[in-house]
Amino acid sequence: MAPIPNPSSWKGRLAGELRTGRVRRGLTRQEAAVKVGTSIGTIQRAESGCDLPTLETARTIAAVCHLDEERIETFWRKASQRGGKQHLTRARPLRQIVDAAELGVALRRVWEMNGCPSADEMERRARARAGEFVRLSRSTAWRIRERDQSVTSEKQLFAYLVACEVPEKRFLLWSEAWQRVRQAESRGDGTGDGRRLLAAEAEQRLHEFGLVAEERFPGSMAPWTVRCRRRACRQVSRIRYANIVAGVGGCPVCAGKHRPTYSAANKRPRSWAPAPQSEPEPRYPGRVREP
């Protein structure tokens, strides 16, 4: 077996645990692959310390090798967060969530903390417990995680949490947050109908400009964290709702890709041609010098 490149990192520690557990059980990589139900290449990559396996693969290997699954999961989550490949969305604690926008941000963060599983994988996980909760299709899972759709019921919320492999002991906190959101919507959000309607109108205008809110509506002039809805972009930026109202809106990241490039020398776009030089006017317009 080749040595692990960085055994002190979380990814290296995870690979070392999986490799040591398999050797302690007296299994070859081929035998471990058969018991796990995967290929030998997957086992090799999981033990290499170069690639991070999926959380499901790490858990299955831990179960086959009689390892502590919680310890393996802890190593995996820390390795995924410190790998530099994902940016966790900032969300309020569950006990402080009071509206649908904050709940949507928290649901996206849970998906990111689980390693950003695909919509197909989320549907497969939820289907395994479809008898307890409602069916979660891949399109519904995608819309919820992208904040294009709110959670419509408590059972749908639990199905989404199952798809993100959230421990059931935390379901109660999520249920309480969802109940607070429902109560706030029924009583007008506790901030007055005018402000509630303005926030709803602001989010609708954002959707029209291809954006989605990443936090509660802060007001017309305050900076607002938004995210582009285009699949090719999905970048987070800061805007002011007053600019949206004025018609100067849209994703600033996408708009920046189409701006002309400027030269450091003359501060002009490189695509611009220099202005043509015109002949100087005669000093005395009334007198024309003969050739």
JSON list of N, CA and C in Angstrom, two decimals, residues 2-73:
[
{"chain": "A", "resi": 2, "resn": "ALA", "atom": "N", "xyz": [0.53, 2.18, -0.85]},
{"chain": "A", "resi": 2, "resn": "ALA", "atom": "CA", "xyz": [1.28, 3.43, -0.92]},
{"chain": "A", "resi": 2, "resn": "ALA", "atom": "C", "xyz": [1.02, 4.25, 0.33]},
{"chain": "A", "resi": 3, "resn": "PRO", "atom": "N", "xyz": [2.01, 4.99, 0.80]},
{"chain": "A", "resi": 3, "resn": "PRO", "atom": "CA", "xyz": [1.80, 5.81, 2.01]},
{"chain": "A", "resi": 3, "resn": "PRO", "atom": "C", "xyz": [0.80, 6.92, 1.76]},
{"chain": "A", "resi": 4, "resn": "ILE", "atom": "N", "xyz": [0.10, 7.33, 2.81]},
{"chain": "A", "resi": 4, "resn": "ILE", "atom": "CA", "xyz": [-0.87, 8.42, 2.72]},
{"chain": "A", "resi": 4, "resn": "ILE", "atom": "C", "xyz": [-0.12, 9.74, 2.59]},
{"chain": "A", "resi": 5, "resn": "PRO", "atom": "N", "xyz": [-0.45, 10.59, 1.62]},
{"chain": "A", "resi": 5, "resn": "PRO", "atom": "CA", "xyz": [0.33, 11.82, 1.40]},
{"chain": "A", "resi": 5, "resn": "PRO", "atom": "C", "xyz": [0.39, 12.72, 2.61]},
{"chain": "A", "resi": 6, "resn": "ASN", "atom": "N", "xyz": [-0.73, 12.97, 3.26]},
{"chain": "A", "resi": 6, "resn": "ASN", "atom": "CA", "xyz": [-0.77, 13.87, 4.42]},
{"chain": "A", "resi": 6, "resn": "ASN", "atom": "C", "xyz": [-1.56, 13.19, 5.54]},
{"chain": "A", "resi": 7, "resn": "PRO", "atom": "N", "xyz": [-0.92, 12.32, 6.29]},
{"chain": "A", "resi": 7, "resn": "PRO", "atom": "CA", "xyz": [-1.65, 11.53, 7.31]},
{"chain": "A", "resi": 7, "resn": "PRO", "atom": "C", "xyz": [-2.18, 12.36, 8.47]},
{"chain": "A", "resi": 8, "resn": "SER", "atom": "N", "xyz": [-1.67, 13.58, 8.67]},
{"chain": "A", "resi": 8, "resn": "SER", "atom": "CA", "xyz": [-2.13, 14.40, 9.79]},
{"chain": "A", "resi": 8, "resn": "SER", "atom": "C", "xyz": [-3.39, 15.19, 9.45]},
{"chain": "A", "resi": 9, "resn": "SER", "atom": "N", "xyz": [-3.76, 15.29, 8.16]},
{"chain": "A", "resi": 9, "resn": "SER", "atom": "CA", "xyz": [-4.98, 16.00, 7.78]},
{"chain": "A", "resi": 9, "resn": "SER", "atom": "C", "xyz": [-6.19, 15.15, 8.09]},
{"chain": "A", "resi": 10, "resn": "TRP", "atom": "N", "xyz": [-7.36, 15.77, 8.07]},
{"chain": "A", "resi": 10, "resn": "TRP", "atom": "CA", "xyz": [-8.58, 15.02, 8.36]},
{"chain": "A", "resi": 10, "resn": "TRP", "atom": "C", "xyz": [-8.84, 13.98, 7.27]},
{"chain": "A", "resi": 11, "resn": "LYS", "atom": "N", "xyz": [-8.53, 14.31, 6.04]},
{"chain": "A", "resi": 11, "resn": "LYS", "atom": "CA", "xyz": [-8.71, 13.33, 4.97]},
{"chain": "A", "resi": 11, "resn": "LYS", "atom": "C", "xyz": [-7.73, 12.17, 5.15]},
{"chain": "A", "resi": 12, "resn": "GLY", "atom": "N", "xyz": [-6.49, 12.48, 5.54]},
{"chain": "A", "resi": 12, "resn": "GLY", "atom": "CA", "xyz": [-5.52, 11.43, 5.79]},
{"chain": "A", "resi": 12, "resn": "GLY", "atom": "C", "xyz": [-5.87, 10.57, 6.99]},
{"chain": "A", "resi": 13, "resn": "ARG", "atom": "N", "xyz": [-6.39, 11.20, 8.04]},
{"chain": "A", "resi": 13, "resn": "ARG", "atom": "CA", "xyz": [-6.81, 10.44, 9.23]},
{"chain": "A", "resi": 13, "resn": "ARG", "atom": "C", "xyz": [-7.98, 9.52, 8.91]},
{"chain": "A", "resi": 14, "resn": "LEU", "atom": "N", "xyz": [-8.90, 9.99, 8.07]},
{"chain": "A", "resi": 14, "resn": "LEU", "atom": "CA", "xyz": [-10.02, 9.14, 7.66]},
{"chain": "A", "resi": 14, "resn": "LEU", "atom": "C", "xyz": [-9.52, 7.95, 6.86]},
{"chain": "A", "resi": 15, "resn": "ALA", "atom": "N", "xyz": [-8.61, 8.20, 5.91]},
{"chain": "A", "resi": 15, "resn": "ALA", "atom": "CA", "xyz": [-8.07, 7.10, 5.11]},
{"chain": "A", "resi": 15, "resn": "ALA", "atom": "C", "xyz": [-7.31, 6.12, 6.00]},
{"chain": "A", "resi": 16, "resn": "GLY", "atom": "N", "xyz": [-6.55, 6.64, 6.98]},
{"chain": "A", "resi": 16, "resn": "GLY", "atom": "CA", "xyz": [-5.82, 5.75, 7.87]},
{"chain": "A", "resi": 16, "resn": "GLY", "atom": "C", "xyz": [-6.74, 4.87, 8.71]},
{"chain": "A", "resi": 17, "resn": "GLU", "atom": "N", "xyz": [-7.84, 5.43, 9.19]},
{"chain": "A", "resi": 17, "resn": "GLU", "atom": "CA", "xyz": [-8.80, 4.64, 9.97]},
{"chain": "A", "resi": 17, "resn": "GLU", "atom": "C", "xyz": [-9.41, 3.52, 9.13]},
{"chain": "A", "resi": 18, "resn": "LEU", "atom": "N", "xyz": [-9.80, 3.86, 7.89]},
{"chain": "A", "resi": 18, "resn": "LEU", "atom": "CA", "xyz": [-10.41, 2.85, 7.02]},
{"chain": "A", "resi": 18, "resn": "LEU", "atom": "C", "xyz": [-9.40, 1.77, 6.66]},
{"chain": "A", "resi": 19, "resn": "ARG", "atom": "N", "xyz": [-8.16, 2.17, 6.39]},
{"chain": "A", "resi": 19, "resn": "ARG", "atom": "CA", "xyz": [-7.14, 1.19, 6.02]},
{"chain": "A", "resi": 19, "resn": "ARG", "atom": "C", "xyz": [-6.79, 0.29, 7.20]},
{"chain": "A", "resi": 20, "resn": "THR", "atom": "N", "xyz": [-6.62, 0.87, 8.38]},
{"chain": "A", "resi": 20, "resn": "THR", "atom": "CA", "xyz": [-6.28, 0.08, 9.57]},
{"chain": "A", "resi": 20, "resn": "THR", "atom": "C", "xyz": [-7.41, -0.87, 9.94]},
{"chain": "A", "resi": 21, "resn": "GLY", "atom": "N", "xyz": [-8.66, -0.40, 9.83]},
{"chain": "A", "resi": 21, "resn": "GLY", "atom": "CA", "xyz": [-9.79, -1.27, 10.16]},
{"chain": "A", "resi": 21, "resn": "GLY", "atom": "C", "xyz": [-9.89, -2.46, 9.23]},
{"chain": "A", "resi": 22, "resn": "ARG", "atom": "N", "xyz": [-9.66, -2.24, 7.94]},
{"chain": "A", "resi": 22, "resn": "ARG", "atom": "CA", "xyz": [-9.73, -3.36, 7.00]},
{"chain": "A", "resi": 22, "resn": "ARG", "atom": "C", "xyz": [-8.62, -4.37, 7.28]},
{"chain": "A", "resi": 23, "resn": "VAL", "atom": "N", "xyz": [-7.39, -3.90, 7.53]},
{"chain": "A", "resi": 23, "resn": "VAL", "atom": "CA", "xyz": [-6.27, -4.80, 7.80]},
{"chain": "A", "resi": 23, "resn": "VAL", "atom": "C", "xyz": [-6.52, -5.56, 9.11]},
{"chain": "A", "resi": 24, "resn": "ARG", "atom": "N", "xyz": [-7.06, -4.90, 10.12]},
{"chain": "A", "resi": 24, "resn": "ARG", "atom": "CA", "xyz": [-7.33, -5.56, 11.39]},
{"chain": "A", "resi": 24, "resn": "ARG", "atom": "C", "xyz": [-8.37, -6.67, 11.23]},
{"chain": "A", "resi": 25, "resn": "ARG", "atom": "N", "xyz": [-9.30, -6.48, 10.31]},
{"chain": "A", "resi": 25, "resn": "ARG", "atom": "CA", "xyz": [-10.31, -7.52, 10.05]},
{"chain": "A", "resi": 25, "resn": "ARG", "atom": "C", "xyz": [-9.77, -8.65, 9.19]},
{"chain": "A", "resi": 26, "resn": "GLY", "atom": "N", "xyz": [-8.57, -8.48, 8.63]},
{"chain": "A", "resi": 26, "resn": "GLY", "atom": "CA", "xyz": [-7.98, -9.52, 7.80]},
{"chain": "A", "resi": 26, "resn": "GLY", "atom": "C", "xyz": [-8.60, -9.61, 6.43]},
{"chain": "A", "resi": 27, "resn": "LEU", "atom": "N", "xyz": [-9.06, -8.49, 5.90]},
{"chain": "A", "resi": 27, "resn": "LEU", "atom": "CA", "xyz": [-9.71, -8.47, 4.58]},
{"chain": "A", "resi": 27, "resn": "LEU", "atom": "C", "xyz": [-8.79, -7.84, 3.56]},
{"chain": "A", "resi": 28, "resn": "THR", "atom": "N", "xyz": [-8.77, -8.43, 2.38]},
{"chain": "A", "resi": 28, "resn": "THR", "atom": "CA", "xyz": [-8.11, -7.76, 1.27]},
{"chain": "A", "resi": 28, "resn": "THR", "atom": "C", "xyz": [-9.05, -6.70, 0.70]},
{"chain": "A", "resi": 29, "resn": "ARG", "atom": "N", "xyz": [-8.51, -5.88, -0.17]},
{"chain": "A", "resi": 29, "resn": "ARG", "atom": "CA", "xyz": [-9.35, -4.86, -0.77]},
{"chain": "A", "resi": 29, "resn": "ARG", "atom": "C", "xyz": [-10.45, -5.47, -1.63]},
{"chain": "A", "resi": 30, "resn": "GLN", "atom": "N", "xyz": [-10.13, -6.56, -2.29]},
{"chain": "A", "resi": 30, "resn": "GLN", "atom": "CA", "xyz": [-11.15, -7.24, -3.10]},
{"chain": "A", "resi": 30, "resn": "GLN", "atom": "C", "xyz": [-12.26, -7.79, -2.21]},
{"chain": "A", "resi": 31, "resn": "GLU", "atom": "N", "xyz": [-11.90, -8.41, -1.09]},
{"chain": "A", "resi": 31, "resn": "GLU", "atom": "CA", "xyz": [-12.91, -8.96, -0.18]},
{"chain": "A", "resi": 31, "resn": "GLU", "atom": "C", "xyz": [-13.74, -7.84, 0.45]},
{"chain": "A", "resi": 32, "resn": "ALA", "atom": "N", "xyz": [-13.08, -6.73, 0.80]},
{"chain": "A", "resi": 32, "resn": "ALA", "atom": "CA", "xyz": [-13.83, -5.60, 1.36]},
{"chain": "A", "resi": 32, "resn": "ALA", "atom": "C", "xyz": [-14.79, -5.01, 0.34]},
{"chain": "A", "resi": 33, "resn": "ALA", "atom": "N", "xyz": [-14.37, -4.96, -0.92]},
{"chain": "A", "resi": 33, "resn": "ALA", "atom": "CA", "xyz": [-15.25, -4.43, -1.97]},
{"chain": "A", "resi": 33, "resn": "ALA", "atom": "C", "xyz": [-16.49, -5.30, -2.14]},
{"chain": "A", "resi": 34, "resn": "VAL", "atom": "N", "xyz": [-16.32, -6.61, -2.04]},
{"chain": "A", "resi": 34, "resn": "VAL", "atom": "CA", "xyz": [-17.46, -7.51, -2.16]},
{"chain": "A", "resi": 34, "resn": "VAL", "atom": "C", "xyz": [-18.43, -7.32, -1.01]},
{"chain": "A", "resi": 35, "resn": "LYS", "atom": "N", "xyz": [-17.91, -7.19, 0.21]},
{"chain": "A", "resi": 35, "resn": "LYS", "atom": "CA", "xyz": [-18.79, -7.02, 1.37]},
{"chain": "A", "resi": 35, "resn": "LYS", "atom": "C", "xyz": [-19.47, -5.65, 1.37]},
{"chain": "A", "resi": 36, "resn": "VAL", "atom": "N", "xyz": [-18.76, -4.64, 0.90]},
{"chain": "A", "resi": 36, "resn": "VAL", "atom": "CA", "xyz": [-19.35, -3.31, 0.85]},
{"chain": "A", "resi": 36, "resn": "VAL", "atom": "C", "xyz": [-20.33, -3.19, -0.30]},
{"chain": "A", "resi": 37, "resn": "GLY", "atom": "N", "xyz": [-20.12, -3.97, -1.35]},
{"chain": "A", "resi": 37, "resn": "GLY", "atom": "CA", "xyz": [-20.99, -3.88, -2.53]},
{"chain": "A", "resi": 37, "resn": "GLY", "atom": "C", "xyz": [-20.55, -2.81, -3.50]},
{"chain": "A", "resi": 38, "resn": "THR", "atom": "N", "xyz": [-19.23, -2.64, -3.62]},
{"chain": "A", "resi": 38, "resn": "THR", "atom": "CA", "xyz": [-18.70, -1.62, -4.53]},
{"chain": "A", "resi": 38, "resn": "THR", "atom": "C", "xyz": [-17.50, -2.21, -5.26]},
{"chain": "A", "resi": 39, "resn": "SER", "atom": "N", "xyz": [-16.78, -1.36, -5.98]},
{"chain": "A", "resi": 39, "resn": "SER", "atom": "CA", "xyz": [-15.62, -1.83, -6.72]},
{"chain": "A", "resi": 39, "resn": "SER", "atom": "C", "xyz": [-14.35, -1.71, -5.88]},
{"chain": "A", "resi": 40, "resn": "ILE", "atom": "N", "xyz": [-13.33, -2.42, -6.31]},
{"chain": "A", "resi": 40, "resn": "ILE", "atom": "CA", "xyz": [-12.06, -2.36, -5.59]},
{"chain": "A", "resi": 40, "resn": "ILE", "atom": "C", "xyz": [-11.43, -0.98, -5.75]},
{"chain": "A", "resi": 41, "resn": "GLY", "atom": "N", "xyz": [-11.72, -0.30, -6.88]},
{"chain": "A", "resi": 41, "resn": "GLY", "atom": "CA", "xyz": [-11.20, 1.04, -7.07]},
{"chain": "A", "resi": 41, "resn": "GLY", "atom": "C", "xyz": [-11.76, 2.03, -6.05]},
{"chain": "A", "resi": 42, "resn": "THR", "atom": "N", "xyz": [-13.03, 1.85, -5.67]},
{"chain": "A", "resi": 42, "resn": "THR", "atom": "CA", "xyz": [-13.62, 2.72, -4.66]},
{"chain": "A", "resi": 42, "resn": "THR", "atom": "C", "xyz": [-12.92, 2.53, -3.32]},
{"chain": "A", "resi": 43, "resn": "ILE", "atom": "N", "xyz": [-12.60, 1.28, -2.98]},
{"chain": "A", "resi": 43, "resn": "ILE", "atom": "CA", "xyz": [-11.89, 1.01, -1.73]},
{"chain": "A", "resi": 43, "resn": "ILE", "atom": "C", "xyz": [-10.49, 1.61, -1.78]},
{"chain": "A", "resi": 44, "resn": "GLN", "atom": "N", "xyz": [-9.83, 1.49, -2.90]},
{"chain": "A", "resi": 44, "resn": "GLN", "atom": "CA", "xyz": [-8.48, 2.04, -3.03]},
{"chain": "A", "resi": 44, "resn": "GLN", "atom": "C", "xyz": [-8.50, 3.57, -2.88]},
{"chain": "A", "resi": 45, "resn": "ARG", "atom": "N", "xyz": [-9.46, 4.23, -3.52]},
{"chain": "A", "resi": 45, "resn": "ARG", "atom": "CA", "xyz": [-9.53, 5.69, -3.43]},
{"chain": "A", "resi": 45, "resn": "ARG", "atom": "C", "xyz": [-9.88, 6.14, -2.01]},
{"chain": "A", "resi": 46, "resn": "ALA", "atom": "N", "xyz": [-10.75, 5.38, -1.33]},
{"chain": "A", "resi": 46, "resn": "ALA", "atom": "CA", "xyz": [-11.11, 5.74, 0.04]},
{"chain": "A", "resi": 46, "resn": "ALA", "atom": "C", "xyz": [-9.93, 5.63, 0.99]},
{"chain": "A", "resi": 47, "resn": "GLU", "atom": "N", "xyz": [-9.01, 4.68, 0.71]},
{"chain": "A", "resi": 47, "resn": "GLU", "atom": "CA", "xyz": [-7.86, 4.47, 1.58]},
{"chain": "A", "resi": 47, "resn": "GLU", "atom": "C", "xyz": [-6.62, 5.21, 1.11]},
{"chain": "A", "resi": 48, "resn": "SER", "atom": "N", "xyz": [-6.71, 5.91, 0.00]},
{"chain": "A", "resi": 48, "resn": "SER", "atom": "CA", "xyz": [-5.52, 6.57, -0.54]},
{"chain": "A", "resi": 48, "resn": "SER", "atom": "C", "xyz": [-5.16, 7.85, 0.21]},
{"chain": "A", "resi": 49, "resn": "GLY", "atom": "N", "xyz": [-6.16, 8.54, 0.75]},
{"chain": "A", "resi": 49, "resn": "GLY", "atom": "CA", "xyz": [-5.90, 9.82, 1.38]},
{"chain": "A", "resi": 49, "resn": "GLY", "atom": "C", "xyz": [-5.87, 10.98, 0.41]},
{"chain": "A", "resi": 50, "resn": "CYS", "atom": "N", "xyz": [-6.06, 10.70, -0.88]},
{"chain": "A", "resi": 50, "resn": "CYS", "atom": "CA", "xyz": [-6.08, 11.75, -1.91]},
{"chain": "A", "resi": 50, "resn": "CYS", "atom": "C", "xyz": [-7.50, 12.16, -2.27]},
{"chain": "A", "resi": 51, "resn": "ASP", "atom": "N", "xyz": [-8.41, 11.19, -2.32]},
{"chain": "A", "resi": 51, "resn": "ASP", "atom": "CA", "xyz": [-9.81, 11.45, -2.66]},
{"chain": "A", "resi": 51, "resn": "ASP", "atom": "C", "xyz": [-10.68, 11.22, -1.43]},
{"chain": "A", "resi": 52, "resn": "LEU", "atom": "N", "xyz": [-11.73, 12.03, -1.32]},
{"chain": "A", "resi": 52, "resn": "LEU", "atom": "CA", "xyz": [-12.67, 11.87, -0.21]},
{"chain": "A", "resi": 52, "resn": "LEU", "atom": "C", "xyz": [-13.85, 11.03, -0.67]},
{"chain": "A", "resi": 53, "resn": "PRO", "atom": "N", "xyz": [-14.10, 9.88, -0.04]},
{"chain": "A", "resi": 53, "resn": "PRO", "atom": "CA", "xyz": [-15.25, 9.07, -0.45]},
{"chain": "A", "resi": 53, "resn": "PRO", "atom": "C", "xyz": [-16.55, 9.73, -0.02]},
{"chain": "A", "resi": 54, "resn": "THR", "atom": "N", "xyz": [-17.65, 9.21, -0.52]},
{"chain": "A", "resi": 54, "resn": "THR", "atom": "CA", "xyz": [-18.94, 9.71, -0.07]},
{"chain": "A", "resi": 54, "resn": "THR", "atom": "C", "xyz": [-19.19, 9.27, 1.37]},
{"chain": "A", "resi": 55, "resn": "LEU", "atom": "N", "xyz": [-20.08, 9.99, 2.03]},
{"chain": "A", "resi": 55, "resn": "LEU", "atom": "CA", "xyz": [-20.36, 9.65, 3.43]},
{"chain": "A", "resi": 55, "resn": "LEU", "atom": "C", "xyz": [-20.96, 8.26, 3.54]},
{"chain": "A", "resi": 56, "resn": "GLU", "atom": "N", "xyz": [-21.80, 7.90, 2.58]},
{"chain": "A", "resi": 56, "resn": "GLU", "atom": "CA", "xyz": [-22.41, 6.56, 2.61]},
{"chain": "A", "resi": 56, "resn": "GLU", "atom": "C", "xyz": [-21.35, 5.47, 2.46]},
{"chain": "A", "resi": 57, "resn": "THR", "atom": "N", "xyz": [-20.39, 5.68, 1.56]},
{"chain": "A", "resi": 57, "resn": "THR", "atom": "CA", "xyz": [-19.32, 4.69, 1.37]},
{"chain": "A", "resi": 57, "resn": "THR", "atom": "C", "xyz": [-18.47, 4.56, 2.63]},
{"chain": "A", "resi": 58, "resn": "ALA", "atom": "N", "xyz": [-18.13, 5.69, 3.25]},
{"chain": "A", "resi": 58, "resn": "ALA", "atom": "CA", "xyz": [-17.33, 5.65, 4.48]},
{"chain": "A", "resi": 58, "resn": "ALA", "atom": "C", "xyz": [-18.07, 4.93, 5.59]},
{"chain": "A", "resi": 59, "resn": "ARG", "atom": "N", "xyz": [-19.37, 5.18, 5.69]},
{"chain": "A", "resi": 59, "resn": "ARG", "atom": "CA", "xyz": [-20.15, 4.50, 6.74]},
{"chain": "A", "resi": 59, "resn": "ARG", "atom": "C", "xyz": [-20.23, 3.00, 6.47]},
{"chain": "A", "resi": 60, "resn": "THR", "atom": "N", "xyz": [-20.42, 2.60, 5.23]},
{"chain": "A", "resi": 60, "resn": "THR", "atom": "CA", "xyz": [-20.53, 1.18, 4.92]},
{"chain": "A", "resi": 60, "resn": "THR", "atom": "C", "xyz": [-19.22, 0.46, 5.18]},
{"chain": "A", "resi": 61, "resn": "ILE", "atom": "N", "xyz": [-18.11, 1.07, 4.80]},
{"chain": "A", "resi": 61, "resn": "ILE", "atom": "CA", "xyz": [-16.80, 0.46, 5.09]},
{"chain": "A", "resi": 61, "resn": "ILE", "atom": "C", "xyz": [-16.59, 0.34, 6.59]},
{"chain": "A", "resi": 62, "resn": "ALA", "atom": "N", "xyz": [-16.99, 1.36, 7.34]},
{"chain": "A", "resi": 62, "resn": "ALA", "atom": "CA", "xyz": [-16.85, 1.31, 8.80]},
{"chain": "A", "resi": 62, "resn": "ALA", "atom": "C", "xyz": [-17.68, 0.18, 9.39]},
{"chain": "A", "resi": 63, "resn": "ALA", "atom": "N", "xyz": [-18.88, -0.02, 8.87]},
{"chain": "A", "resi": 63, "resn": "ALA", "atom": "CA", "xyz": [-19.73, -1.10, 9.38]},
{"chain": "A", "resi": 63, "resn": "ALA", "atom": "C", "xyz": [-19.13, -2.47, 9.06]},
{"chain": "A", "resi": 64, "resn": "VAL", "atom": "N", "xyz": [-18.58, -2.64, 7.85]},
{"chain": "A", "resi": 64, "resn": "VAL", "atom": "CA", "xyz": [-18.00, -3.92, 7.46]},
{"chain": "A", "resi": 64, "resn": "VAL", "atom": "C", "xyz": [-16.74, -4.21, 8.28]},
{"chain": "A", "resi": 65, "resn": "CYS", "atom": "N", "xyz": [-15.97, -3.18, 8.58]},
{"chain": "A", "resi": 65, "resn": "CYS", "atom": "CA", "xyz": [-14.71, -3.37, 9.31]},
{"chain": "A", "resi": 65, "resn": "CYS", "atom": "C", "xyz": [-14.88, -3.21, 10.82]},
{"chain": "A", "resi": 66, "resn": "HIS", "atom": "N", "xyz": [-16.12, -3.11, 11.30]},
{"chain": "A", "resi": 66, "resn": "HIS", "atom": "CA", "xyz": [-16.42, -2.99, 12.73]},
{"chain": "A", "resi": 66, "resn": "HIS", "atom": "C", "xyz": [-15.73, -1.77, 13.35]},
{"chain": "A", "resi": 67, "resn": "LEU", "atom": "N", "xyz": [-15.81, -0.63, 12.65]},
{"chain": "A", "resi": 67, "resn": "LEU", "atom": "CA", "xyz": [-15.25, 0.62, 13.16]},
{"chain": "A", "resi": 67, "resn": "LEU", "atom": "C", "xyz": [-16.34, 1.46, 13.81]},
{"chain": "A", "resi": 68, "resn": "ASP", "atom": "N", "xyz": [-15.93, 2.46, 14.54]},
{"chain": "A", "resi": 68, "resn": "ASP", "atom": "CA", "xyz": [-16.87, 3.37, 15.17]},
{"chain": "A", "resi": 68, "resn": "ASP", "atom": "C", "xyz": [-17.44, 4.29, 14.08]},
{"chain": "A", "resi": 69, "resn": "GLU", "atom": "N", "xyz": [-18.71, 4.10, 13.74]},
{"chain": "A", "resi": 69, "resn": "GLU", "atom": "CA", "xyz": [-19.30, 4.86, 12.63]},
{"chain": "A", "resi": 69, "resn": "GLU", "atom": "C", "xyz": [-19.39, 6.35, 12.96]},
{"chain": "A", "resi": 70, "resn": "GLU", "atom": "N", "xyz": [-19.66, 6.71, 14.20]},
{"chain": "A", "resi": 70, "resn": "GLU", "atom": "CA", "xyz": [-19.73, 8.12, 14.55]},
{"chain": "A", "resi": 70, "resn": "GLU", "atom": "C", "xyz": [-18.37, 8.79, 14.42]},
{"chain": "A", "resi": 71, "resn": "ARG", "atom": "N", "xyz": [-17.31, 8.07, 14.79]},
{"chain": "A", "resi": 71, "resn": "ARG", "atom": "CA", "xyz": [-15.96, 8.61, 14.65]},
{"chain": "A", "resi": 71, "resn": "ARG", "atom": "C", "xyz": [-15.61, 8.81, 13.17]},
{"chain": "A", "resi": 72, "resn": "ILE", "atom": "N", "xyz": [-15.97, 7.83, 12.35]},
{"chain": "A", "resi": 72, "resn": "ILE", "atom": "CA", "xyz": [-15.71, 7.93, 10.91]},
{"chain": "A", "resi": 72, "resn": "ILE", "atom": "C", "xyz": [-16.50, 9.10, 10.32]},
{"chain": "A", "resi": 73, "resn": "GLU", "atom": "N", "xyz": [-17.75, 9.25, 10.75]},
{"chain": "A", "resi": 73, "resn": "GLU", "atom": "CA", "xyz": [-18.56, 10.35, 10.23]},
{"chain": "A", "resi": 73, "resn": "GLU", "atom": "C", "xyz": [-17.97, 11.70, 10.64]}
]
